[in-house]
PDB file of C-alpha atoms and ligand atoms in Angstrom:
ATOM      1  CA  UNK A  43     111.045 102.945  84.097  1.00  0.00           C
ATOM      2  CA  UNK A  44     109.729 104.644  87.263  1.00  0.00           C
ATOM      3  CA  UNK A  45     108.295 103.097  90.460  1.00  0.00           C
ATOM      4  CA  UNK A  46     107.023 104.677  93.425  1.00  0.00           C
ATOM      5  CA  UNK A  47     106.879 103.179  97.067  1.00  0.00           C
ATOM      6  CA  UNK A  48     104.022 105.421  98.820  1.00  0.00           C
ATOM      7  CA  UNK A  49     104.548 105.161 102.736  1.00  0.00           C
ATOM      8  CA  UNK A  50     101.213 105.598 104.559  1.00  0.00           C
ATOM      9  CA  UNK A  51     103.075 106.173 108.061  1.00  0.00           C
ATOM     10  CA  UNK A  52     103.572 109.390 109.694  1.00  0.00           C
ATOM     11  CA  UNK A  53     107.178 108.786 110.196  1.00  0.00           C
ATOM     12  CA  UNK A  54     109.604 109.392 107.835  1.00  0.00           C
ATOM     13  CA  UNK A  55     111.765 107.475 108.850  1.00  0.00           C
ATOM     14  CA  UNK A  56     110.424 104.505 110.819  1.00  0.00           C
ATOM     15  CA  UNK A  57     109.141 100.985 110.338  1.00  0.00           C
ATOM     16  CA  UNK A  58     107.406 101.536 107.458  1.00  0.00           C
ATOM     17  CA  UNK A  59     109.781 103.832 105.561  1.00  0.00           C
ATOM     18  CA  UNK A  60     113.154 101.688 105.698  1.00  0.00           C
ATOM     19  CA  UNK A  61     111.205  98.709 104.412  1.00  0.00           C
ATOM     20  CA  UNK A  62     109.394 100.578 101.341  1.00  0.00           C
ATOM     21  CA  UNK A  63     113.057 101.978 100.669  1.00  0.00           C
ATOM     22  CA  UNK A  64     114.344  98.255 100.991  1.00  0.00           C
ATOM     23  CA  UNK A  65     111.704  97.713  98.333  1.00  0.00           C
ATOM     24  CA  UNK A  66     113.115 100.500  96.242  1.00  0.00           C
ATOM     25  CA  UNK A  67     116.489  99.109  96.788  1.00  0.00           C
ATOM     26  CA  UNK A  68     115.248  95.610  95.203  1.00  0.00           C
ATOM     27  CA  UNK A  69     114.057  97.118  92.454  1.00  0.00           C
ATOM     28  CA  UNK A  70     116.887  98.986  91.785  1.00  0.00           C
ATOM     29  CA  UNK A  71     119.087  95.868  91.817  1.00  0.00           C
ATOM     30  CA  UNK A  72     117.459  94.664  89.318  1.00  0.00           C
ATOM     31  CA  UNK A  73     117.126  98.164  86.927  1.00  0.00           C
ATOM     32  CA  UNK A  74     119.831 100.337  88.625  1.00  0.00           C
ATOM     33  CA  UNK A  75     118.554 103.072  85.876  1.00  0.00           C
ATOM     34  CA  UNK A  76     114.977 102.843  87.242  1.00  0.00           C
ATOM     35  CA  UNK A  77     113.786 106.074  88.486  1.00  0.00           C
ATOM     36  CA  UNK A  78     112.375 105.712  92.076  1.00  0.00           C
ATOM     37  CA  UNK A  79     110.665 107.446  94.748  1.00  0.00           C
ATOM     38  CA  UNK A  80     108.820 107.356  97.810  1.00  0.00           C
ATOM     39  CA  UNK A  81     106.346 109.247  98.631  1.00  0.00           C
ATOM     40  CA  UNK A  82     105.223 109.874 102.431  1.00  0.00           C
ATOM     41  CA  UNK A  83     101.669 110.717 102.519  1.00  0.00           C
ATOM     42  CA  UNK A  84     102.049 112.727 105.607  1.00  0.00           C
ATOM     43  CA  UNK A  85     104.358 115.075 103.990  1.00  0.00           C
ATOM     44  CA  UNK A  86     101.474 117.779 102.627  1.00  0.00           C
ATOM     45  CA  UNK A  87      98.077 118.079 102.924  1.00  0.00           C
ATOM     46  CA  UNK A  88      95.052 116.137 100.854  1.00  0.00           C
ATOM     47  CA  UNK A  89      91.734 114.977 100.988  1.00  0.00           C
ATOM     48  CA  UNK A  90      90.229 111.236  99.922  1.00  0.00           C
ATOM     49  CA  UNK A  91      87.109 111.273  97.450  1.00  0.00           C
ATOM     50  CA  UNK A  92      84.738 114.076  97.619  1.00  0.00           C
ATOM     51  CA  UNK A  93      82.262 112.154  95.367  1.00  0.00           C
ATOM     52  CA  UNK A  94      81.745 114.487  92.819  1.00  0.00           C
ATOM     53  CA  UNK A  95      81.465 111.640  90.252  1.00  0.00           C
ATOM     54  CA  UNK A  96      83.964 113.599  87.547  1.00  0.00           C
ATOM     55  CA  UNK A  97      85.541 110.184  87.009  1.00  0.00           C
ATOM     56  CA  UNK A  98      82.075 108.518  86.041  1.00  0.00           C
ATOM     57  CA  UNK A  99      80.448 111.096  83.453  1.00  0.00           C
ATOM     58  CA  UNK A 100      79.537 109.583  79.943  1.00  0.00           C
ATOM     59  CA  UNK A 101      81.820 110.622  77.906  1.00  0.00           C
ATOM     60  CA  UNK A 102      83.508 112.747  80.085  1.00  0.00           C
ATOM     61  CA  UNK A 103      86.789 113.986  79.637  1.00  0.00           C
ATOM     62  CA  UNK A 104      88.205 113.137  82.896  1.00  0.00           C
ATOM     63  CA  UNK A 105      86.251 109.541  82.602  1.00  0.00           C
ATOM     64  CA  UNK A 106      88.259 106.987  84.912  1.00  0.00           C
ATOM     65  CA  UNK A 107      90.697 109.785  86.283  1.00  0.00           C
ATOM     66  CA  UNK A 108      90.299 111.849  89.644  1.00  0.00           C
ATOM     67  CA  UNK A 109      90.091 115.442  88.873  1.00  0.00           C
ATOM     68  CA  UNK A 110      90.287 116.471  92.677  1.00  0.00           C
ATOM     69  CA  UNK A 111      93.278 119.621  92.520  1.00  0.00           C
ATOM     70  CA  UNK A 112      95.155 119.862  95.535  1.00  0.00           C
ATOM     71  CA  UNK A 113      99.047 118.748  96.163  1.00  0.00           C
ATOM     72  CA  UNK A 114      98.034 115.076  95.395  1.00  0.00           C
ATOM     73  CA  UNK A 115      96.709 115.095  92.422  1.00  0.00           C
ATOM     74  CA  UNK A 116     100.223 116.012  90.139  1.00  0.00           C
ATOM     75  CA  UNK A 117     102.015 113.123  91.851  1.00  0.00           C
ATOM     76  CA  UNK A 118      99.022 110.760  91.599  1.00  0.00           C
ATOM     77  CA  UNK A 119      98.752 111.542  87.529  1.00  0.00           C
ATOM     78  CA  UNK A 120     102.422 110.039  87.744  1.00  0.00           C
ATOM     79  CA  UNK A 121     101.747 107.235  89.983  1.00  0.00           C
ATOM     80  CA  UNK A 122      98.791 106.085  87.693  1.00  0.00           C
ATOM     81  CA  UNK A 123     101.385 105.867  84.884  1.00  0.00           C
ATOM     82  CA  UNK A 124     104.214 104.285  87.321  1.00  0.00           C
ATOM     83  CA  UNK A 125     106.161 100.289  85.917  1.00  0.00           C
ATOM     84  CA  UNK A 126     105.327  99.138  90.096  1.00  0.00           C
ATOM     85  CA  UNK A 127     104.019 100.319  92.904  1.00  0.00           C
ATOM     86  CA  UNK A 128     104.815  98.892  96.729  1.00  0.00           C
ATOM     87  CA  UNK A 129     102.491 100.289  99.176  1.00  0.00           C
ATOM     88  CA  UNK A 130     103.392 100.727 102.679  1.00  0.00           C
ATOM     89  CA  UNK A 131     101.071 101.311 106.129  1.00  0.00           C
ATOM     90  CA  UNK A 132     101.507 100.951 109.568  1.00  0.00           C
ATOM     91  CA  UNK A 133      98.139  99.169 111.091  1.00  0.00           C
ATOM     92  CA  UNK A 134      95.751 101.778 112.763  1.00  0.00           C
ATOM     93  CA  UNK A 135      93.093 100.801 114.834  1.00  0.00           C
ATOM     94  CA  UNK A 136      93.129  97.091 112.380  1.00  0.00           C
ATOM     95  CA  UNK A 137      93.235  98.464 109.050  1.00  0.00           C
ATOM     96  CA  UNK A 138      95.739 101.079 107.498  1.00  0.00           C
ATOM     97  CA  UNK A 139      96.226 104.335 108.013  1.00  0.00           C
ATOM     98  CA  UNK A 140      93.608 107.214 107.324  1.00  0.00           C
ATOM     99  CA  UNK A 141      95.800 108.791 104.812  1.00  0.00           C
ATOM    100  CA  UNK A 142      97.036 105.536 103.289  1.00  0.00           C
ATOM    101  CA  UNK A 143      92.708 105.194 102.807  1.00  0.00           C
ATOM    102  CA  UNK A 144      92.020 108.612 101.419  1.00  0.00           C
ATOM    103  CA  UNK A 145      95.423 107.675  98.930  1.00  0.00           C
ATOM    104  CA  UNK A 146      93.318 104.560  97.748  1.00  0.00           C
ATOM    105  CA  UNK A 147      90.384 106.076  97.145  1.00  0.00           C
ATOM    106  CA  UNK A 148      91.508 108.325  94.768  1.00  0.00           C
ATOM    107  CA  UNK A 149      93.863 106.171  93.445  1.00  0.00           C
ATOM    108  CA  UNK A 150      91.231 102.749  92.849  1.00  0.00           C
ATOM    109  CA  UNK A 151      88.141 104.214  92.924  1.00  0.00           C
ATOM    110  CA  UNK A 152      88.443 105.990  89.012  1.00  0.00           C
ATOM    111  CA  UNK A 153      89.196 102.758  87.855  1.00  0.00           C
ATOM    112  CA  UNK A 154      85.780 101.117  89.328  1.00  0.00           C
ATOM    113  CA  UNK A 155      82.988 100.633  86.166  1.00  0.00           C
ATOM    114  CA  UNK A 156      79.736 101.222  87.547  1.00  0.00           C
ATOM    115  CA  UNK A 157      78.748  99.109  84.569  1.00  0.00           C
ATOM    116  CA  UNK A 158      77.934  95.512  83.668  1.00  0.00           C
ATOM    117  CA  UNK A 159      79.546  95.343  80.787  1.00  0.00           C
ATOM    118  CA  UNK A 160      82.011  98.153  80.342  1.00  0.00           C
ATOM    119  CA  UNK A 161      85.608  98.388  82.008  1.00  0.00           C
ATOM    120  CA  UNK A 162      88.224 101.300  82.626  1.00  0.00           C
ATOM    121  CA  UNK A 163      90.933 101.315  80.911  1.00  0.00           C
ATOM    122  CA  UNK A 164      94.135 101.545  83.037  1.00  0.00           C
ATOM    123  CA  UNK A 165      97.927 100.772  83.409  1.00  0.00           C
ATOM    124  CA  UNK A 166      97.885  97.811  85.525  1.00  0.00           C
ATOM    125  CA  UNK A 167     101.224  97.842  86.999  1.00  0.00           C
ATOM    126  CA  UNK A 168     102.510  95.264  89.606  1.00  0.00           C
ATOM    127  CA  UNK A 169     101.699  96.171  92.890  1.00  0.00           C
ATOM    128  CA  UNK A 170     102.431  94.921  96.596  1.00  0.00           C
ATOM    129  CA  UNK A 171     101.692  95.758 100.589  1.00  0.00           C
ATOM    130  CA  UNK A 172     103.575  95.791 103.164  1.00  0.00           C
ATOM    131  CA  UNK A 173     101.813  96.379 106.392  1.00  0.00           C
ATOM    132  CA  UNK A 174     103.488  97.180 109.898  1.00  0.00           C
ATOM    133  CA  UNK A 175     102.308  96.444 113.249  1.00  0.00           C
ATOM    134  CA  UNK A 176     102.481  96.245 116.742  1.00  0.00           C
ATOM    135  CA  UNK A 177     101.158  93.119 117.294  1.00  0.00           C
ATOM    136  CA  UNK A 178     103.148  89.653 116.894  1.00  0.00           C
ATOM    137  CA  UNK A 179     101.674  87.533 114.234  1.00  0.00           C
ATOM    138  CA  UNK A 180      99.432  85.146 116.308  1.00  0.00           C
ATOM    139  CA  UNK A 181      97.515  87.737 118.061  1.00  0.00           C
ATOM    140  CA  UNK A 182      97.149  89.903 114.071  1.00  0.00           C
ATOM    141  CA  UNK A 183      95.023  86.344 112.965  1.00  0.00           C
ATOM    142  CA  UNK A 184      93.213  86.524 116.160  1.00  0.00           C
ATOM    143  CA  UNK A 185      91.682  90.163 115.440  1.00  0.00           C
ATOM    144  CA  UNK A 186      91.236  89.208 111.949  1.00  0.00           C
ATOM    145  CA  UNK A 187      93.691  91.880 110.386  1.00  0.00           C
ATOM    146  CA  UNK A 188      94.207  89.549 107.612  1.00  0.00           C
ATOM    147  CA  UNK A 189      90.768  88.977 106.426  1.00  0.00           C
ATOM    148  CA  UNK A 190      90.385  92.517 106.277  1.00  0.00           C
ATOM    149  CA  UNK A 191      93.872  92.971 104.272  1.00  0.00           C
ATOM    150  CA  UNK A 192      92.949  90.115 102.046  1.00  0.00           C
ATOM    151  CA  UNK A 193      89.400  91.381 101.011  1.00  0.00           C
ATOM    152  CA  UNK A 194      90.413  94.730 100.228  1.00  0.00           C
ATOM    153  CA  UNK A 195      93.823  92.962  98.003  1.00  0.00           C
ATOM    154  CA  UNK A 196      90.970  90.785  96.288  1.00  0.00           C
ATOM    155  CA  UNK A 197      89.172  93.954  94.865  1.00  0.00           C
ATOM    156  CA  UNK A 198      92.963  95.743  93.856  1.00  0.00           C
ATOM    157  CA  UNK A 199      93.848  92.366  92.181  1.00  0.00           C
ATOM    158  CA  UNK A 200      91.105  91.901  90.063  1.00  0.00           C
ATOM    159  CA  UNK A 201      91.757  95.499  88.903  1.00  0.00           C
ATOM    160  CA  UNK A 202      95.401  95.176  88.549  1.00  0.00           C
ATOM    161  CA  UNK A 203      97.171  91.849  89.102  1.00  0.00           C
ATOM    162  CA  UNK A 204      98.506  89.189  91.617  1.00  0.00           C
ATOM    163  CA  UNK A 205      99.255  91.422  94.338  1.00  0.00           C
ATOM    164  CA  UNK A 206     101.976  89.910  97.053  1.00  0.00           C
ATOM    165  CA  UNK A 207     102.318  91.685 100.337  1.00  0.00           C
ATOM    166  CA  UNK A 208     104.567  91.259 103.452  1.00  0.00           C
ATOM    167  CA  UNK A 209     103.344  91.590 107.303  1.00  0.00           C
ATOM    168  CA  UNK A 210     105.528  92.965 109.788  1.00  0.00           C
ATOM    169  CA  UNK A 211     104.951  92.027 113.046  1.00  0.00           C
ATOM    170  CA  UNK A 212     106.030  93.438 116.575  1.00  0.00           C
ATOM    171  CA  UNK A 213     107.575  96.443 115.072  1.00  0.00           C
ATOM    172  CA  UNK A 214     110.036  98.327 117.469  1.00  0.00           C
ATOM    173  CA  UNK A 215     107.962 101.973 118.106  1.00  0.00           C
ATOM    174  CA  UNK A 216     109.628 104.036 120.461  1.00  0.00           C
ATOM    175  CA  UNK A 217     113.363 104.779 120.629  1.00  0.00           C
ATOM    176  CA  UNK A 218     112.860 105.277 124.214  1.00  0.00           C
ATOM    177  CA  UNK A 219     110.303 102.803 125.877  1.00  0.00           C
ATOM    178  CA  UNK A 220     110.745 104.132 128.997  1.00  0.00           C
ATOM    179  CA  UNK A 221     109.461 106.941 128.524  1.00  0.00           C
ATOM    180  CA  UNK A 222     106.248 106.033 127.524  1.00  0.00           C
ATOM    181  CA  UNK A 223     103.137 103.923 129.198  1.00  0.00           C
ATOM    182  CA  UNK A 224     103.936 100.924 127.254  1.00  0.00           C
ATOM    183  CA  UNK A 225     103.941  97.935 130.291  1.00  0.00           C
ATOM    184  CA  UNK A 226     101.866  96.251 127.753  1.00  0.00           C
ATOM    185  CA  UNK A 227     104.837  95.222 125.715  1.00  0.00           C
ATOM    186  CA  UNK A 228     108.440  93.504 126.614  1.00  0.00           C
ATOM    187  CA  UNK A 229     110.852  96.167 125.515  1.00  0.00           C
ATOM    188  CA  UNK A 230     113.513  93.712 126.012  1.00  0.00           C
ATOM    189  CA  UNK A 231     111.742  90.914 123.957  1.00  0.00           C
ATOM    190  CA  UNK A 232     110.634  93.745 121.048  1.00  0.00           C
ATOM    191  CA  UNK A 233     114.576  94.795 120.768  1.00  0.00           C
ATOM    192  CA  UNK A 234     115.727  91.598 120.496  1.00  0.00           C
ATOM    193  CA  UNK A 235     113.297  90.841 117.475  1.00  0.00           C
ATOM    194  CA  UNK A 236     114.263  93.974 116.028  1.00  0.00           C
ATOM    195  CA  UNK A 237     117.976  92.871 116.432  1.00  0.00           C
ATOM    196  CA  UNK A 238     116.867  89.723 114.720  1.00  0.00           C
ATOM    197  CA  UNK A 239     113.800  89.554 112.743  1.00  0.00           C
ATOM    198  CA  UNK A 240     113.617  93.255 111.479  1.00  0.00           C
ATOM    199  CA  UNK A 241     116.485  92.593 109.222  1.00  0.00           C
ATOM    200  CA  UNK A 242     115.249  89.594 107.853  1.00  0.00           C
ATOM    201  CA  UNK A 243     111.619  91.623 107.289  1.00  0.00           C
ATOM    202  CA  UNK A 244     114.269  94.329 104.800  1.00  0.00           C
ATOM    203  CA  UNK A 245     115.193  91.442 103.136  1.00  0.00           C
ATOM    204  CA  UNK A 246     112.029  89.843 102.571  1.00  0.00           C
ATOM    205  CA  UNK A 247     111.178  93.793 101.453  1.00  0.00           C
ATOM    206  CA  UNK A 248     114.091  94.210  98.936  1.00  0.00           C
ATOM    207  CA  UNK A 249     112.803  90.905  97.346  1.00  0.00           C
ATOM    208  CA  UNK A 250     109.657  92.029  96.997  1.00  0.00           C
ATOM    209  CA  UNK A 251     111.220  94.762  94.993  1.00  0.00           C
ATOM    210  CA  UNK A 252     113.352  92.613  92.857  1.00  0.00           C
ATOM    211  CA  UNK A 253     109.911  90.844  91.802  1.00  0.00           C
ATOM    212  CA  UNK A 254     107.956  93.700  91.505  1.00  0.00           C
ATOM    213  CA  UNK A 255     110.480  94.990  88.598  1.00  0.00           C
ATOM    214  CA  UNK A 256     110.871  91.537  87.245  1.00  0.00           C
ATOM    215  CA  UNK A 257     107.282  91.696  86.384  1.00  0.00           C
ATOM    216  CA  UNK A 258     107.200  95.259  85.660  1.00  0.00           C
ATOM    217  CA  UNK A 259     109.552  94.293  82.730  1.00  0.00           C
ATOM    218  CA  UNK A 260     107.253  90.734  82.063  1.00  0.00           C
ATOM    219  CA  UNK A 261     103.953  93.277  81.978  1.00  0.00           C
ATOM    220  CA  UNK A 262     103.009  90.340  84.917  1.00  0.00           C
TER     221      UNK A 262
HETATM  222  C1  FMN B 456      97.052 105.623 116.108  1.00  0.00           C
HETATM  223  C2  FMN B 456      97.730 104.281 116.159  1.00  0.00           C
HETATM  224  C3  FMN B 456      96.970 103.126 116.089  1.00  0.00           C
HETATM  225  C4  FMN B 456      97.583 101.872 116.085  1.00  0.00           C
HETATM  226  N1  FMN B 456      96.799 100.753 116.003  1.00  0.00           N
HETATM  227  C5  FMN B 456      97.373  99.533 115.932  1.00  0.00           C
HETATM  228  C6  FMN B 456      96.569  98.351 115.810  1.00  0.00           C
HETATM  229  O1  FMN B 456      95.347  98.398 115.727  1.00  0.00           O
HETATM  230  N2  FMN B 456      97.205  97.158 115.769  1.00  0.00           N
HETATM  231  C7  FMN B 456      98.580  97.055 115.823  1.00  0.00           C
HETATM  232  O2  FMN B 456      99.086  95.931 115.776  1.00  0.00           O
HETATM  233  N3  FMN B 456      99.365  98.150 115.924  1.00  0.00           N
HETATM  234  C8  FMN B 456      98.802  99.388 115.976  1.00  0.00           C
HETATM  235  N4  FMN B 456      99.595 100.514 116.072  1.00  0.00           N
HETATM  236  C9  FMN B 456     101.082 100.372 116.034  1.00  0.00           C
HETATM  237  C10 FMN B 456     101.683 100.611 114.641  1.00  0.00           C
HETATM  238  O3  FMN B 456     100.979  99.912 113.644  1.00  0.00           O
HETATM  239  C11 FMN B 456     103.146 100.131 114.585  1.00  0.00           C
HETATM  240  O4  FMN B 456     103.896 100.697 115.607  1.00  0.00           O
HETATM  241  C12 FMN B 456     103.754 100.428 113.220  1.00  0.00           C
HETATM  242  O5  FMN B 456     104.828  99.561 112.956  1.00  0.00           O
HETATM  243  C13 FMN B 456     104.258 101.860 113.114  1.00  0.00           C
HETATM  244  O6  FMN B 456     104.817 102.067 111.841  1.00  0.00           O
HETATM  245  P1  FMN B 456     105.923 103.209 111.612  1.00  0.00           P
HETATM  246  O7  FMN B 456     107.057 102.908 112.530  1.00  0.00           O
HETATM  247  O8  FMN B 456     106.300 103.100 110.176  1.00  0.00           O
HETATM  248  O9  FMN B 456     105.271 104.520 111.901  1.00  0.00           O
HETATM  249  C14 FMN B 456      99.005 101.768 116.137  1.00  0.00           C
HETATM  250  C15 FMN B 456      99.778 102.953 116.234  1.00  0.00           C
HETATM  251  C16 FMN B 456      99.147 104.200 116.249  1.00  0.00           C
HETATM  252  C17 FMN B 456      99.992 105.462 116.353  1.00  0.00           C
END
């Protein structure tokens, strides 16, 4: 079995990252032969969908697949193929991150029929979100992040399956506040929470990865 976490952040190694690897981690407690890997979408160069319309053509041969070649494309033929997938973005500017977008586009968009009738035929592999952010919970349902999260996870459920996600909320982001212009924020307050609350957000992560292979091995 082989399940990818792809991290949508930048950094390597930050918010984002440890919690998709907690993810991995979960999974692996469950399957500790499971093949797993994270990809960081940051890591080399690609493009979202150029429209060309490959993945629509009657008949075509590359019907319901993106045929866009660039470094991509070989590790998104495996991830089409993959048991479970746990998705991973920081919030920028209220939605996630451009690359995490361009990733979804060629990822979803081959499976979407432009038909009435007809559907694509995919793997439909359990999938789940975890979003990072700045902001503390309250003030994410005042901008409405999560009516934007949960009408885009409406469209990839009804193409895949119950999709579960986990928000992450006043994420520590420099290791040095003082350095930075950042009066807007309590560094005091956001190391505390990171002290207590981030490790309870890995947890909550590595479950999501214990379920995630529990219903990779259910076909959930
Ligand atoms: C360009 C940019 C835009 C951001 N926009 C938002 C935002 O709209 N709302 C928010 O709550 N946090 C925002 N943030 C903060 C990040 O979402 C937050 O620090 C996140 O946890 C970083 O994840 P990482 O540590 O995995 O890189 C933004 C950060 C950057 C760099």
């Amino acid at each position: 079995m082989k399940f990818f976490a792809v991290n949508g952040s930048p950094r390597p190694k930050c918010n984002t990252a440890q919690l998709l690897d907690k993810a991995l981690e979960g999974v692996k407690s469950v399957f500790p032969d499971a093949e797993t890997e994270r990809v960081n979408l940051y890591d080399f160069p690609f493009h979202g969908c150029k429209s060309c319309f490959a993945c629509k053509i009657k008949d075509g041969k590359h019907y319901g697949r993106c045929v866009q070649k660039d470094d991509l494309k070989p590790i998104l033929d495996e991830i089409v193929q993959a048991d479970g997938i746990i998705l991973g973005s920081p919030i920028y500017l209220s939605d996630v991150t451009g690359n995490m977008r361009c990733f979804l586009e060629r990822f979803v968009f081959p499976f979407v029929a432009y038909s009435k009738t007809e559907t694509v035929e995919h793997k439909k592999m359990p999938l789940a979100y975890i979003y990072t952010m700045n902001a503390s919970e309250e003030i994410s349902y005042q901008l409405g992040y999560h009516d934007i999260h949960d009408h885009f996870e409406m469209g990839l459920e009804r193409m895949f399956s119950k999709l579960e996600h986990l928000y992450v909320y006043e994420t520590y982001q420099f290791k040095d506040y003082s350095r930075y212009v950042s009066d807007a924020f309590d560094e005091k307050e956001r190391k505390h929470i990171r002290k207590t609350q981030f490790p309870k957000d890995l947890e909550s992560a590595f479950e999501i990865g214990k379920r995630i292979a529990i219903r990779a091995e259910q076909h959930d």
